[in-house]
PDB file of C-alpha atoms and ligand atoms in Angstrom:
ATOM      1  CA  UNK A   6     109.827  81.891 142.498  1.00 50.00           C
ATOM      2  CA  UNK A   7     110.133  78.104 142.337  1.00 52.00           C
ATOM      3  CA  UNK A   8     109.661  78.341 138.544  1.00 56.00           C
ATOM      4  CA  UNK A   9     112.931  80.248 138.564  1.00 90.00           C
ATOM      5  CA  UNK A  10     114.602  77.572 140.642  1.00 93.00           C
ATOM      6  CA  UNK A  11     113.370  74.829 138.341  1.00 95.00           C
ATOM      7  CA  UNK A  12     114.579  76.694 135.263  1.00 96.00           C
ATOM      8  CA  UNK A  13     117.997  77.452 136.699  1.00 97.00           C
ATOM      9  CA  UNK A  14     118.436  73.918 138.033  1.00 98.00           C
ATOM     10  CA  UNK A  15     117.563  72.401 134.659  1.00 97.00           C
ATOM     11  CA  UNK A  16     119.922  74.830 132.919  1.00 98.00           C
ATOM     12  CA  UNK A  17     122.804  73.851 135.182  1.00 98.00           C
ATOM     13  CA  UNK A  18     122.083  70.137 134.813  1.00 98.00           C
ATOM     14  CA  UNK A  19     121.969  70.575 131.038  1.00 98.00           C
ATOM     15  CA  UNK A  20     125.332  72.368 131.100  1.00 98.00           C
ATOM     16  CA  UNK A  21     126.794  69.468 133.098  1.00 98.00           C
ATOM     17  CA  UNK A  22     125.351  66.766 130.821  1.00 98.00           C
ATOM     18  CA  UNK A  23     126.432  68.689 127.683  1.00 98.00           C
ATOM     19  CA  UNK A  24     129.971  69.015 129.039  1.00 98.00           C
ATOM     20  CA  UNK A  25     130.100  65.307 129.907  1.00 98.00           C
ATOM     21  CA  UNK A  26     129.177  64.499 126.329  1.00 98.00           C
ATOM     22  CA  UNK A  27     131.446  67.083 124.730  1.00 98.00           C
ATOM     23  CA  UNK A  28     134.509  65.940 126.705  1.00 98.00           C
ATOM     24  CA  UNK A  29     133.801  62.202 126.530  1.00 98.00           C
ATOM     25  CA  UNK A  30     133.047  61.855 130.196  1.00 98.00           C
ATOM     26  CA  UNK A  31     130.746  58.998 131.239  1.00 97.00           C
ATOM     27  CA  UNK A  32     127.099  60.010 131.573  1.00 96.00           C
ATOM     28  CA  UNK A  33     126.291  60.994 135.168  1.00 97.00           C
ATOM     29  CA  UNK A  34     129.943  61.024 136.238  1.00 98.00           C
ATOM     30  CA  UNK A  35     129.694  64.634 137.460  1.00 98.00           C
ATOM     31  CA  UNK A  36     127.651  65.487 140.555  1.00 98.00           C
ATOM     32  CA  UNK A  37     126.057  68.821 141.300  1.00 98.00           C
ATOM     33  CA  UNK A  38     126.621  70.371 144.722  1.00 99.00           C
ATOM     34  CA  UNK A  39     124.393  73.400 145.305  1.00 98.00           C
ATOM     35  CA  UNK A  40     126.538  76.042 147.070  1.00 98.00           C
ATOM     36  CA  UNK A  41     123.849  77.521 149.307  1.00 98.00           C
ATOM     37  CA  UNK A  42     125.770  79.945 151.561  1.00 97.00           C
ATOM     38  CA  UNK A  43     123.695  82.992 152.532  1.00 96.00           C
ATOM     39  CA  UNK A  44     120.607  81.461 150.884  1.00 97.00           C
ATOM     40  CA  UNK A  45     117.536  81.028 153.092  1.00 97.00           C
ATOM     41  CA  UNK A  46     116.193  77.617 154.026  1.00 98.00           C
ATOM     42  CA  UNK A  47     113.200  78.312 151.762  1.00 97.00           C
ATOM     43  CA  UNK A  48     115.504  78.452 148.724  1.00 96.00           C
ATOM     44  CA  UNK A  49     117.120  75.149 149.693  1.00 98.00           C
ATOM     45  CA  UNK A  50     113.684  73.618 150.212  1.00 97.00           C
ATOM     46  CA  UNK A  51     112.598  74.827 146.761  1.00 96.00           C
ATOM     47  CA  UNK A  52     115.590  73.137 145.107  1.00 97.00           C
ATOM     48  CA  UNK A  53     115.127  70.018 147.215  1.00 98.00           C
ATOM     49  CA  UNK A  54     111.511  69.817 146.081  1.00 97.00           C
ATOM     50  CA  UNK A  55     112.578  69.516 142.452  1.00 96.00           C
ATOM     51  CA  UNK A  56     115.262  66.923 143.165  1.00 97.00           C
ATOM     52  CA  UNK A  57     118.514  68.548 144.363  1.00 98.00           C
ATOM     53  CA  UNK A  58     119.973  66.587 147.284  1.00 98.00           C
ATOM     54  CA  UNK A  59     123.539  67.806 147.883  1.00 98.00           C
ATOM     55  CA  UNK A  60     124.107  71.207 149.456  1.00 98.00           C
ATOM     56  CA  UNK A  61     127.367  72.950 150.334  1.00 98.00           C
ATOM     57  CA  UNK A  62     127.666  75.464 153.173  1.00 98.00           C
ATOM     58  CA  UNK A  63     130.514  77.787 154.203  1.00 98.00           C
ATOM     59  CA  UNK A  64     129.526  79.056 157.644  1.00 98.00           C
ATOM     60  CA  UNK A  65     128.890  76.582 160.447  1.00 98.00           C
ATOM     61  CA  UNK A  66     126.272  78.402 162.504  1.00 98.00           C
ATOM     62  CA  UNK A  67     124.274  79.445 159.454  1.00 98.00           C
ATOM     63  CA  UNK A  68     124.411  75.836 158.216  1.00 98.00           C
ATOM     64  CA  UNK A  69     123.289  74.364 161.544  1.00 98.00           C
ATOM     65  CA  UNK A  70     120.310  76.732 161.649  1.00 98.00           C
ATOM     66  CA  UNK A  71     119.223  75.693 158.155  1.00 98.00           C
ATOM     67  CA  UNK A  72     119.778  72.002 158.880  1.00 98.00           C
ATOM     68  CA  UNK A  73     117.473  72.284 161.875  1.00 98.00           C
ATOM     69  CA  UNK A  74     114.796  73.932 159.760  1.00 98.00           C
ATOM     70  CA  UNK A  75     115.137  71.360 156.998  1.00 98.00           C
ATOM     71  CA  UNK A  76     115.660  68.244 159.059  1.00 96.00           C
ATOM     72  CA  UNK A  77     112.560  66.572 157.637  1.00 97.00           C
ATOM     73  CA  UNK A  78     114.248  66.503 154.208  1.00 98.00           C
ATOM     74  CA  UNK A  79     116.793  63.859 153.268  1.00 93.00           C
ATOM     75  CA  UNK A  80     119.664  66.166 152.271  1.00 98.00           C
ATOM     76  CA  UNK A  81     123.397  65.548 152.073  1.00 98.00           C
ATOM     77  CA  UNK A  82     125.415  68.389 153.615  1.00 98.00           C
ATOM     78  CA  UNK A  83     128.932  69.311 152.516  1.00 99.00           C
ATOM     79  CA  UNK A  84     131.140  71.821 154.312  1.00 99.00           C
ATOM     80  CA  UNK A  85     133.054  73.913 151.743  1.00 98.00           C
ATOM     81  CA  UNK A  86     134.194  77.010 153.677  1.00 98.00           C
ATOM     82  CA  UNK A  87     137.417  77.696 155.558  1.00 97.00           C
ATOM     83  CA  UNK A  88     137.654  75.522 158.690  1.00 98.00           C
ATOM     84  CA  UNK A  89     138.834  77.048 161.968  1.00 97.00           C
ATOM     85  CA  UNK A  90     139.760  74.656 164.752  1.00 98.00           C
ATOM     86  CA  UNK A  91     136.784  75.720 166.890  1.00 98.00           C
ATOM     87  CA  UNK A  92     134.410  74.628 164.081  1.00 98.00           C
ATOM     88  CA  UNK A  93     135.576  71.056 163.673  1.00 98.00           C
ATOM     89  CA  UNK A  94     133.202  69.490 166.183  1.00 98.00           C
ATOM     90  CA  UNK A  95     130.114  70.923 164.538  1.00 98.00           C
ATOM     91  CA  UNK A  96     131.349  69.826 161.132  1.00 98.00           C
ATOM     92  CA  UNK A  97     132.226  66.336 162.360  1.00 98.00           C
ATOM     93  CA  UNK A  98     128.809  65.916 163.977  1.00 98.00           C
ATOM     94  CA  UNK A  99     126.578  67.311 161.243  1.00 98.00           C
ATOM     95  CA  UNK A 100     128.119  66.974 157.790  1.00 98.00           C
ATOM     96  CA  UNK A 101     128.657  64.104 155.346  1.00 98.00           C
ATOM     97  CA  UNK A 102     131.616  65.755 153.615  1.00 99.00           C
ATOM     98  CA  UNK A 103     134.288  68.396 154.276  1.00 99.00           C
ATOM     99  CA  UNK A 104     135.914  69.720 151.071  1.00 98.00           C
ATOM    100  CA  UNK A 105     138.158  72.353 152.578  1.00 98.00           C
ATOM    101  CA  UNK A 106     140.592  70.465 154.805  1.00 98.00           C
ATOM    102  CA  UNK A 107     143.925  72.217 154.449  1.00 97.00           C
ATOM    103  CA  UNK A 108     145.875  71.235 157.579  1.00 96.00           C
ATOM    104  CA  UNK A 109     146.651  67.981 159.323  1.00 97.00           C
ATOM    105  CA  UNK A 110     145.527  69.425 162.638  1.00 98.00           C
ATOM    106  CA  UNK A 111     142.033  70.006 161.216  1.00 98.00           C
ATOM    107  CA  UNK A 112     141.877  66.446 159.882  1.00 98.00           C
ATOM    108  CA  UNK A 113     142.986  65.007 163.209  1.00 98.00           C
ATOM    109  CA  UNK A 114     140.320  66.947 165.082  1.00 98.00           C
ATOM    110  CA  UNK A 115     137.603  65.899 162.631  1.00 98.00           C
ATOM    111  CA  UNK A 116     138.732  62.286 163.025  1.00 98.00           C
ATOM    112  CA  UNK A 117     138.662  62.479 166.821  1.00 98.00           C
ATOM    113  CA  UNK A 118     135.278  64.238 166.880  1.00 98.00           C
ATOM    114  CA  UNK A 119     133.402  62.201 164.262  1.00 98.00           C
ATOM    115  CA  UNK A 120     130.631  60.369 166.159  1.00 98.00           C
ATOM    116  CA  UNK A 121     130.874  56.591 166.067  1.00 98.00           C
ATOM    117  CA  UNK A 122     127.277  56.148 164.988  1.00 98.00           C
ATOM    118  CA  UNK A 123     127.942  58.043 161.747  1.00 98.00           C
ATOM    119  CA  UNK A 124     129.874  56.701 158.749  1.00 98.00           C
ATOM    120  CA  UNK A 125     133.388  58.108 158.257  1.00 98.00           C
ATOM    121  CA  UNK A 126     133.431  61.770 157.210  1.00 99.00           C
ATOM    122  CA  UNK A 127     134.272  62.140 153.502  1.00 98.00           C
ATOM    123  CA  UNK A 128     137.271  64.419 153.024  1.00 98.00           C
ATOM    124  CA  UNK A 129     138.768  66.449 150.209  1.00 98.00           C
ATOM    125  CA  UNK A 130     142.071  68.230 150.716  1.00 98.00           C
ATOM    126  CA  UNK A 131     141.899  71.832 149.554  1.00 98.00           C
ATOM    127  CA  UNK A 132     144.885  72.754 147.407  1.00 98.00           C
ATOM    128  CA  UNK A 133     146.344  76.240 146.952  1.00 97.00           C
ATOM    129  CA  UNK A 134     147.487  75.619 143.382  1.00 95.00           C
ATOM    130  CA  UNK A 135     149.264  78.924 142.875  1.00 91.00           C
ATOM    131  CA  UNK A 136     150.713  79.079 146.390  1.00 92.00           C
ATOM    132  CA  UNK A 137     149.048  82.414 146.998  1.00 91.00           C
ATOM    133  CA  UNK A 138     149.761  83.339 150.647  1.00 90.00           C
ATOM    134  CA  UNK A 139     146.396  85.112 150.975  1.00 91.00           C
ATOM    135  CA  UNK A 140     144.477  81.950 150.061  1.00 93.00           C
ATOM    136  CA  UNK A 141     143.565  78.785 151.899  1.00 94.00           C
ATOM    137  CA  UNK A 142     144.826  75.399 150.887  1.00 97.00           C
ATOM    138  CA  UNK A 143     147.799  73.073 151.054  1.00 97.00           C
ATOM    139  CA  UNK A 144     150.738  73.836 148.851  1.00 96.00           C
ATOM    140  CA  UNK A 145     151.251  71.104 146.268  1.00 94.00           C
ATOM    141  CA  UNK A 146     154.585  70.094 147.846  1.00 94.00           C
ATOM    142  CA  UNK A 147     152.840  69.272 151.137  1.00 95.00           C
ATOM    143  CA  UNK A 148     150.024  67.161 149.740  1.00 96.00           C
ATOM    144  CA  UNK A 149     151.562  63.688 149.673  1.00 96.00           C
ATOM    145  CA  UNK A 150     152.488  63.538 153.331  1.00 96.00           C
ATOM    146  CA  UNK A 151     149.177  64.978 154.514  1.00 97.00           C
ATOM    147  CA  UNK A 152     147.217  62.688 152.198  1.00 98.00           C
ATOM    148  CA  UNK A 153     148.991  59.569 153.478  1.00 97.00           C
ATOM    149  CA  UNK A 154     148.323  60.557 157.081  1.00 97.00           C
ATOM    150  CA  UNK A 155     144.671  61.465 156.482  1.00 98.00           C
ATOM    151  CA  UNK A 156     144.076  58.248 154.571  1.00 97.00           C
ATOM    152  CA  UNK A 157     145.095  56.300 157.669  1.00 97.00           C
ATOM    153  CA  UNK A 158     142.656  58.058 160.031  1.00 98.00           C
ATOM    154  CA  UNK A 159     139.819  55.606 160.763  1.00 98.00           C
ATOM    155  CA  UNK A 160     136.920  58.067 161.139  1.00 98.00           C
ATOM    156  CA  UNK A 161     137.738  59.894 157.892  1.00 98.00           C
ATOM    157  CA  UNK A 162     137.523  58.712 154.304  1.00 98.00           C
ATOM    158  CA  UNK A 163     139.891  60.575 152.002  1.00 98.00           C
ATOM    159  CA  UNK A 164     138.028  61.036 148.716  1.00 98.00           C
ATOM    160  CA  UNK A 165     140.095  63.506 146.722  1.00 98.00           C
ATOM    161  CA  UNK A 166     141.171  67.078 146.115  1.00 98.00           C
ATOM    162  CA  UNK A 167     139.424  70.440 145.910  1.00 98.00           C
ATOM    163  CA  UNK A 168     140.592  73.812 144.587  1.00 98.00           C
ATOM    164  CA  UNK A 169     139.222  77.268 143.866  1.00 97.00           C
ATOM    165  CA  UNK A 170     141.440  78.681 141.102  1.00 96.00           C
ATOM    166  CA  UNK A 171     141.625  82.385 140.386  1.00 93.00           C
ATOM    167  CA  UNK A 172     138.864  83.352 137.920  1.00 93.00           C
ATOM    168  CA  UNK A 173     139.757  83.405 134.228  1.00 94.00           C
ATOM    169  CA  UNK A 174     137.401  84.273 131.404  1.00 90.00           C
ATOM    170  CA  UNK A 175     139.143  82.388 128.626  1.00 96.00           C
ATOM    171  CA  UNK A 176     138.219  78.699 128.425  1.00 98.00           C
ATOM    172  CA  UNK A 177     141.746  77.395 127.800  1.00 97.00           C
ATOM    173  CA  UNK A 178     143.096  79.440 130.695  1.00 98.00           C
ATOM    174  CA  UNK A 179     140.304  78.116 132.915  1.00 98.00           C
ATOM    175  CA  UNK A 180     141.354  74.553 132.096  1.00 98.00           C
ATOM    176  CA  UNK A 181     144.985  74.909 133.174  1.00 98.00           C
ATOM    177  CA  UNK A 182     144.605  74.889 136.978  1.00 98.00           C
ATOM    178  CA  UNK A 183     142.009  72.124 136.764  1.00 98.00           C
ATOM    179  CA  UNK A 184     144.455  70.037 134.727  1.00 98.00           C
ATOM    180  CA  UNK A 185     147.072  70.611 137.412  1.00 98.00           C
ATOM    181  CA  UNK A 186     144.708  69.488 140.162  1.00 98.00           C
ATOM    182  CA  UNK A 187     143.942  66.344 138.180  1.00 98.00           C
ATOM    183  CA  UNK A 188     147.688  65.739 137.762  1.00 98.00           C
ATOM    184  CA  UNK A 189     148.210  66.002 141.519  1.00 97.00           C
ATOM    185  CA  UNK A 190     145.401  63.530 142.116  1.00 97.00           C
ATOM    186  CA  UNK A 191     146.801  61.125 139.520  1.00 97.00           C
ATOM    187  CA  UNK A 192     150.249  61.278 141.085  1.00 96.00           C
ATOM    188  CA  UNK A 193     148.858  60.528 144.559  1.00 95.00           C
ATOM    189  CA  UNK A 194     147.044  57.535 143.129  1.00 94.00           C
ATOM    190  CA  UNK A 195     150.121  56.269 141.272  1.00 93.00           C
ATOM    191  CA  UNK A 196     152.820  56.958 143.885  1.00 91.00           C
ATOM    192  CA  UNK A 197     150.918  56.367 147.088  1.00 87.00           C
ATOM    193  CA  UNK A 198     148.271  53.906 145.966  1.00 92.00           C
ATOM    194  CA  UNK A 199     145.480  56.138 147.284  1.00 94.00           C
ATOM    195  CA  UNK A 200     142.103  55.458 145.653  1.00 92.00           C
ATOM    196  CA  UNK A 201     140.876  59.011 145.187  1.00 97.00           C
ATOM    197  CA  UNK A 202     137.572  59.143 143.336  1.00 97.00           C
ATOM    198  CA  UNK A 203     136.772  62.861 143.727  1.00 98.00           C
ATOM    199  CA  UNK A 204     137.898  66.058 142.050  1.00 98.00           C
ATOM    200  CA  UNK A 205     135.822  68.867 143.590  1.00 98.00           C
ATOM    201  CA  UNK A 206     136.356  71.676 141.105  1.00 98.00           C
ATOM    202  CA  UNK A 207     134.341  74.032 138.919  1.00 98.00           C
ATOM    203  CA  UNK A 208     131.782  76.706 139.835  1.00 98.00           C
ATOM    204  CA  UNK A 209     129.105  78.698 137.986  1.00 97.00           C
ATOM    205  CA  UNK A 210     131.526  80.371 135.583  1.00 96.00           C
ATOM    206  CA  UNK A 211     133.964  77.565 134.859  1.00 98.00           C
ATOM    207  CA  UNK A 212     132.206  74.256 135.344  1.00 98.00           C
ATOM    208  CA  UNK A 213     132.642  73.192 131.700  1.00 98.00           C
ATOM    209  CA  UNK A 214     136.429  73.671 131.906  1.00 98.00           C
ATOM    210  CA  UNK A 215     136.495  71.688 135.155  1.00 98.00           C
ATOM    211  CA  UNK A 216     134.470  68.857 133.622  1.00 98.00           C
ATOM    212  CA  UNK A 217     136.814  68.823 130.615  1.00 98.00           C
ATOM    213  CA  UNK A 218     139.650  68.162 133.071  1.00 98.00           C
ATOM    214  CA  UNK A 219     137.929  65.474 135.115  1.00 98.00           C
ATOM    215  CA  UNK A 220     135.775  67.159 137.768  1.00 98.00           C
ATOM    216  CA  UNK A 221     133.531  64.647 139.522  1.00 98.00           C
ATOM    217  CA  UNK A 222     131.670  67.262 141.558  1.00 98.00           C
ATOM    218  CA  UNK A 223     130.991  70.890 140.658  1.00 99.00           C
ATOM    219  CA  UNK A 224     130.041  73.427 143.348  1.00 98.00           C
ATOM    220  CA  UNK A 225     127.488  75.833 141.914  1.00 98.00           C
ATOM    221  CA  UNK A 226     125.953  78.835 143.646  1.00 98.00           C
ATOM    222  CA  UNK A 227     125.012  81.863 141.551  1.00 96.00           C
ATOM    223  CA  UNK A 228     123.842  79.883 138.520  1.00 97.00           C
ATOM    224  CA  UNK A 229     121.315  78.083 140.745  1.00 97.00           C
ATOM    225  CA  UNK A 230     120.260  80.764 143.194  1.00 95.00           C
ATOM    226  CA  UNK A 231     120.791  83.924 141.178  1.00 87.00           C
ATOM    227  CA  UNK A 232     123.542  86.473 141.860  1.00 76.00           C
ATOM    228  CA  UNK A 233     124.512  86.942 145.511  1.00 66.00           C
ATOM    229  CA  UNK A 234     123.481  90.166 147.178  1.00 62.00           C
TER     230      UNK A 234
HETATM  231  C1  PLP B  24     130.264  80.188 146.850  1.00 84.00           C
HETATM  232  C2  PLP B  24     131.123  79.029 146.515  1.00 84.00           C
HETATM  233  C3  PLP B  24     130.966  78.292 145.325  1.00 84.00           C
HETATM  234  C4  PLP B  24     129.963  78.670 144.264  1.00 84.00           C
HETATM  235  O1  PLP B  24     130.400  79.780 143.546  1.00 84.00           O
HETATM  236  P1  PLP B  24     129.479  80.397 142.370  1.00 84.00           P
HETATM  237  O2  PLP B  24     130.430  81.227 141.603  1.00 84.00           O
HETATM  238  O3  PLP B  24     128.397  81.152 143.038  1.00 84.00           O
HETATM  239  O4  PLP B  24     128.969  79.246 141.575  1.00 84.00           O
HETATM  240  C5  PLP B  24     131.780  77.204 145.123  1.00 84.00           C
HETATM  241  N1  PLP B  24     132.725  76.818 146.022  1.00 84.00           N
HETATM  242  C6  PLP B  24     132.913  77.495 147.169  1.00 84.00           C
HETATM  243  C7  PLP B  24     133.956  77.026 148.106  1.00 84.00           C
HETATM  244  C8  PLP B  24     132.132  78.610 147.447  1.00 84.00           C
HETATM  245  O5  PLP B  24     132.333  79.287 148.593  1.00 84.00           O
END
Protein backbone atom coordinates (compact mmCIF):
# COMPACT_ATOMS: atom_id res chain seq x y z
CA UNK A 1 0.00 0.00 0.00
CA UNK A 2 2.69 2.54 0.89
CA UNK A 3 4.47 1.63 -2.37
CA UNK A 4 1.40 3.03 -4.08
CA UNK A 5 1.56 6.20 -2.02
CA UNK A 6 5.24 6.67 -2.80
CA UNK A 7 4.65 6.16 -6.51
CA UNK A 8 1.70 8.53 -6.67
CA UNK A 9 3.46 11.17 -4.58
CA UNK A 10 6.54 11.06 -6.80
CA UNK A 11 4.34 11.25 -9.91
CA UNK A 12 2.56 14.34 -8.62
CA UNK A 13 5.81 16.01 -7.57
CA UNK A 14 7.26 15.26 -11.01
CA UNK A 15 4.20 16.81 -12.68
CA UNK A 16 4.67 19.94 -10.55
CA UNK A 17 8.42 20.22 -11.24
CA UNK A 18 7.88 19.57 -14.98
CA UNK A 19 5.22 22.29 -15.13
CA UNK A 20 7.47 24.74 -13.28
CA UNK A 21 10.15 24.14 -15.89
CA UNK A 22 7.83 24.18 -18.88
CA UNK A 23 6.21 27.49 -17.86
CA UNK A 24 9.38 29.20 -16.64
CA UNK A 25 8.36 29.20 -13.02
CA UNK A 26 11.16 29.25 -10.43
CA UNK A 27 12.13 25.80 -9.15
CA UNK A 28 10.19 24.94 -5.98
CA UNK A 29 7.82 27.89 -6.33
CA UNK A 30 4.76 25.62 -6.25
CA UNK A 31 3.78 23.81 -3.04
CA UNK A 32 1.82 20.60 -2.83
CA UNK A 33 -1.15 20.45 -0.46
CA UNK A 34 -2.49 16.91 -0.08
CA UNK A 35 -6.32 17.16 -0.06
CA UNK A 36 -7.04 14.38 2.42
CA UNK A 37 -10.81 14.63 3.01
CA UNK A 38 -12.42 11.24 3.68
CA UNK A 39 -8.98 9.59 3.77
CA UNK A 40 -8.09 7.67 6.93
CA UNK A 41 -5.33 8.80 9.26
CA UNK A 42 -3.29 5.79 8.10
CA UNK A 43 -3.20 7.20 4.56
CA UNK A 44 -2.04 10.59 5.84
CA UNK A 45 0.60 8.88 7.97
CA UNK A 46 1.83 6.93 4.93
CA UNK A 47 2.28 10.14 2.93
CA UNK A 48 3.85 11.91 5.90
CA UNK A 49 6.35 9.07 6.23
CA UNK A 50 7.67 9.72 2.73
CA UNK A 51 7.87 13.48 3.20
CA UNK A 52 4.48 15.17 2.62
CA UNK A 53 3.85 17.81 5.29
CA UNK A 54 0.87 19.93 4.20
CA UNK A 55 -2.62 18.45 4.36
CA UNK A 56 -5.96 20.04 3.47
CA UNK A 57 -9.23 19.03 5.12
CA UNK A 58 -12.85 19.95 4.33
CA UNK A 59 -14.83 18.75 7.34
CA UNK A 60 -13.96 20.06 10.80
CA UNK A 61 -14.89 17.10 12.99
CA UNK A 62 -13.25 14.58 10.68
CA UNK A 63 -10.12 16.77 10.62
CA UNK A 64 -9.98 17.13 14.41
CA UNK A 65 -10.23 13.36 14.84
CA UNK A 66 -7.34 12.78 12.44
CA UNK A 67 -5.25 15.55 14.00
CA UNK A 68 -5.63 13.87 17.38
CA UNK A 69 -4.52 10.55 15.95
CA UNK A 70 -1.56 12.10 14.16
CA UNK A 71 -0.48 14.63 16.74
CA UNK A 72 2.97 13.07 17.08
CA UNK A 73 3.71 14.09 13.47
CA UNK A 74 4.77 17.60 12.53
CA UNK A 75 2.06 18.34 9.94
CA UNK A 76 0.70 21.63 8.64
CA UNK A 77 -3.11 21.63 8.44
CA UNK A 78 -5.08 23.72 5.95
CA UNK A 79 -8.86 24.10 6.01
CA UNK A 80 -10.20 24.06 2.43
CA UNK A 81 -13.92 23.26 2.80
CA UNK A 82 -16.92 25.56 3.13
CA UNK A 83 -16.87 27.40 6.48
CA UNK A 84 -20.07 27.73 8.50
CA UNK A 85 -20.05 30.21 11.37
CA UNK A 86 -20.27 27.44 13.99
CA UNK A 87 -16.99 25.96 12.66
CA UNK A 88 -14.79 29.01 12.97
CA UNK A 89 -13.57 28.37 16.50
CA UNK A 90 -12.30 24.90 15.70
CA UNK A 91 -10.58 26.19 12.58
CA UNK A 92 -9.03 29.14 14.41
CA UNK A 93 -7.71 26.88 17.17
CA UNK A 94 -6.36 23.99 15.12
CA UNK A 95 -5.34 25.05 11.61
CA UNK A 96 -2.41 26.98 10.13
CA UNK A 97 -4.35 28.11 7.05
CA UNK A 98 -7.94 28.66 5.90
CA UNK A 99 -8.29 28.79 2.09
CA UNK A 100 -12.04 29.10 1.84
CA UNK A 101 -12.91 32.39 3.53
CA UNK A 102 -15.73 33.90 1.51
CA UNK A 103 -17.43 36.36 3.89
CA UNK A 104 -16.23 39.13 6.15
CA UNK A 105 -18.21 37.71 9.04
CA UNK A 106 -16.21 34.47 8.84
CA UNK A 107 -12.92 36.38 8.79
CA UNK A 108 -13.94 38.48 11.78
CA UNK A 109 -14.84 35.39 13.79
CA UNK A 110 -11.58 33.65 12.89
CA UNK A 111 -9.69 36.78 13.93
CA UNK A 112 -11.52 37.00 17.26
CA UNK A 113 -11.10 33.28 17.98
CA UNK A 114 -7.47 32.78 16.93
CA UNK A 115 -5.57 31.92 20.14
CA UNK A 116 -2.89 34.42 21.11
CA UNK A 117 -0.24 31.75 21.56
CA UNK A 118 -0.50 30.78 17.88
CA UNK A 119 0.85 32.81 14.95
CA UNK A 120 -1.76 34.65 12.85
CA UNK A 121 -3.98 32.34 10.80
CA UNK A 122 -3.01 32.39 7.11
CA UNK A 123 -5.99 33.30 4.94
CA UNK A 124 -6.96 32.94 1.31
CA UNK A 125 -10.18 34.50 0.06
CA UNK A 126 -12.21 32.04 -2.00
CA UNK A 127 -13.43 33.60 -5.23
CA UNK A 128 -16.52 32.56 -7.20
CA UNK A 129 -15.04 33.47 -10.58
CA UNK A 130 -18.13 32.79 -12.65
CA UNK A 131 -20.58 34.20 -10.09
CA UNK A 132 -22.44 30.92 -9.97
CA UNK A 133 -25.13 31.29 -7.27
CA UNK A 134 -24.86 27.60 -6.33
CA UNK A 135 -21.15 27.93 -5.51
CA UNK A 136 -19.20 29.34 -2.61
CA UNK A 137 -16.91 32.30 -2.92
CA UNK A 138 -16.80 36.07 -3.12
CA UNK A 139 -17.87 37.68 -6.34
CA UNK A 140 -14.96 39.48 -7.98
CA UNK A 141 -16.64 42.88 -7.45
CA UNK A 142 -16.63 42.35 -3.67
CA UNK A 143 -13.02 41.29 -3.28
CA UNK A 144 -11.24 44.61 -2.83
CA UNK A 145 -13.25 45.81 0.13
CA UNK A 146 -13.15 42.45 1.90
CA UNK A 147 -9.43 42.08 1.23
CA UNK A 148 -8.63 45.51 2.68
CA UNK A 149 -10.64 44.75 5.81
CA UNK A 150 -9.17 41.27 6.29
CA UNK A 151 -5.65 42.57 5.78
CA UNK A 152 -6.14 44.88 8.76
CA UNK A 153 -7.25 42.14 11.18
CA UNK A 154 -4.34 41.49 13.56
CA UNK A 155 -4.83 37.75 14.17
CA UNK A 156 -5.12 36.94 10.46
CA UNK A 157 -2.52 37.12 7.71
CA UNK A 158 -4.05 37.60 4.28
CA UNK A 159 -1.95 35.52 1.88
CA UNK A 160 -3.91 35.42 -1.36
CA UNK A 161 -6.80 34.02 -3.35
CA UNK A 162 -8.28 30.57 -3.94
CA UNK A 163 -10.74 29.29 -6.54
CA UNK A 164 -12.24 26.03 -7.74
CA UNK A 165 -13.16 26.62 -11.39
CA UNK A 166 -15.64 24.43 -13.21
CA UNK A 167 -13.82 21.42 -14.72
CA UNK A 168 -12.65 21.70 -18.32
CA UNK A 169 -10.81 19.03 -20.25
CA UNK A 170 -9.06 21.26 -22.76
CA UNK A 171 -5.80 22.77 -21.50
CA UNK A 172 -6.36 26.27 -22.90
CA UNK A 173 -9.86 26.38 -21.43
CA UNK A 174 -8.47 25.23 -18.08
CA UNK A 175 -6.03 28.15 -18.10
CA UNK A 176 -8.63 30.89 -18.53
CA UNK A 177 -10.14 31.00 -15.02
CA UNK A 178 -6.69 30.63 -13.46
CA UNK A 179 -5.49 33.61 -15.49
CA UNK A 180 -8.46 35.59 -14.21
CA UNK A 181 -7.68 34.71 -10.60
CA UNK A 182 -4.09 35.83 -11.14
CA UNK A 183 -5.37 39.09 -12.64
CA UNK A 184 -7.53 39.73 -9.58
CA UNK A 185 -4.56 39.10 -7.31
CA UNK A 186 -2.34 41.40 -9.38
CA UNK A 187 -4.92 44.17 -9.25
CA UNK A 188 -5.23 43.90 -5.46
CA UNK A 189 -1.47 44.16 -5.19
CA UNK A 190 -1.27 47.15 -7.53
CA UNK A 191 -4.34 49.12 -6.37
CA UNK A 192 -4.38 48.32 -2.69
CA UNK A 193 -0.72 47.63 -2.01
CA UNK A 194 -1.53 44.21 -0.53
CA UNK A 195 1.43 41.81 -0.58
CA UNK A 196 -0.33 38.63 -1.64
CA UNK A 197 2.10 35.76 -2.15
CA UNK A 198 -0.39 32.90 -2.65
CA UNK A 199 -2.55 31.66 -5.50
CA UNK A 200 -4.24 28.47 -4.25
CA UNK A 201 -5.44 26.92 -7.49
CA UNK A 202 -5.15 23.67 -9.43
CA UNK A 203 -6.21 20.12 -8.52
CA UNK A 204 -5.47 16.61 -9.82
CA UNK A 205 -6.84 17.24 -13.30
CA UNK A 206 -5.71 20.79 -13.96
CA UNK A 207 -2.61 21.49 -11.91
CA UNK A 208 -0.40 22.10 -14.97
CA UNK A 209 -2.78 24.80 -16.26
CA UNK A 210 -2.83 26.40 -12.81
CA UNK A 211 0.96 26.39 -12.60
CA UNK A 212 1.15 27.94 -16.08
CA UNK A 213 -0.92 30.82 -14.70
CA UNK A 214 1.00 31.32 -11.48
CA UNK A 215 -0.33 28.88 -8.87
CA UNK A 216 1.86 28.83 -5.77
CA UNK A 217 -0.03 25.98 -4.10
CA UNK A 218 -1.93 23.14 -5.76
CA UNK A 219 -4.51 21.12 -3.81
CA UNK A 220 -4.32 17.50 -4.90
CA UNK A 221 -6.52 14.64 -3.74
CA UNK A 222 -7.30 11.83 -6.17
CA UNK A 223 -3.89 11.81 -7.85
CA UNK A 224 -2.29 11.16 -4.45
CA UNK A 225 -4.82 8.95 -2.71
CA UNK A 226 -6.49 7.22 -5.64
CA UNK A 227 -10.07 7.89 -6.78
CA UNK A 228 -12.55 8.74 -4.02
CA UNK A 229 -15.14 6.14 -3.16
C1 LIG B 1 -11.15 17.53 -2.82
C2 LIG B 1 -10.59 18.87 -3.07
C3 LIG B 1 -9.44 19.08 -3.85
C4 LIG B 1 -8.72 17.95 -4.55
O1 LIG B 1 -9.43 17.54 -5.67
P1 LIG B 1 -8.88 16.32 -6.58
O2 LIG B 1 -9.63 16.48 -7.84
O3 LIG B 1 -9.18 15.08 -5.83
O4 LIG B 1 -7.42 16.54 -6.76
C5 LIG B 1 -8.97 20.36 -3.99
N1 LIG B 1 -9.57 21.43 -3.40
C6 LIG B 1 -10.68 21.28 -2.66
C7 LIG B 1 -11.29 22.48 -2.05
C8 LIG B 1 -11.22 20.02 -2.47
O5 LIG B 1 -12.34 19.88 -1.73
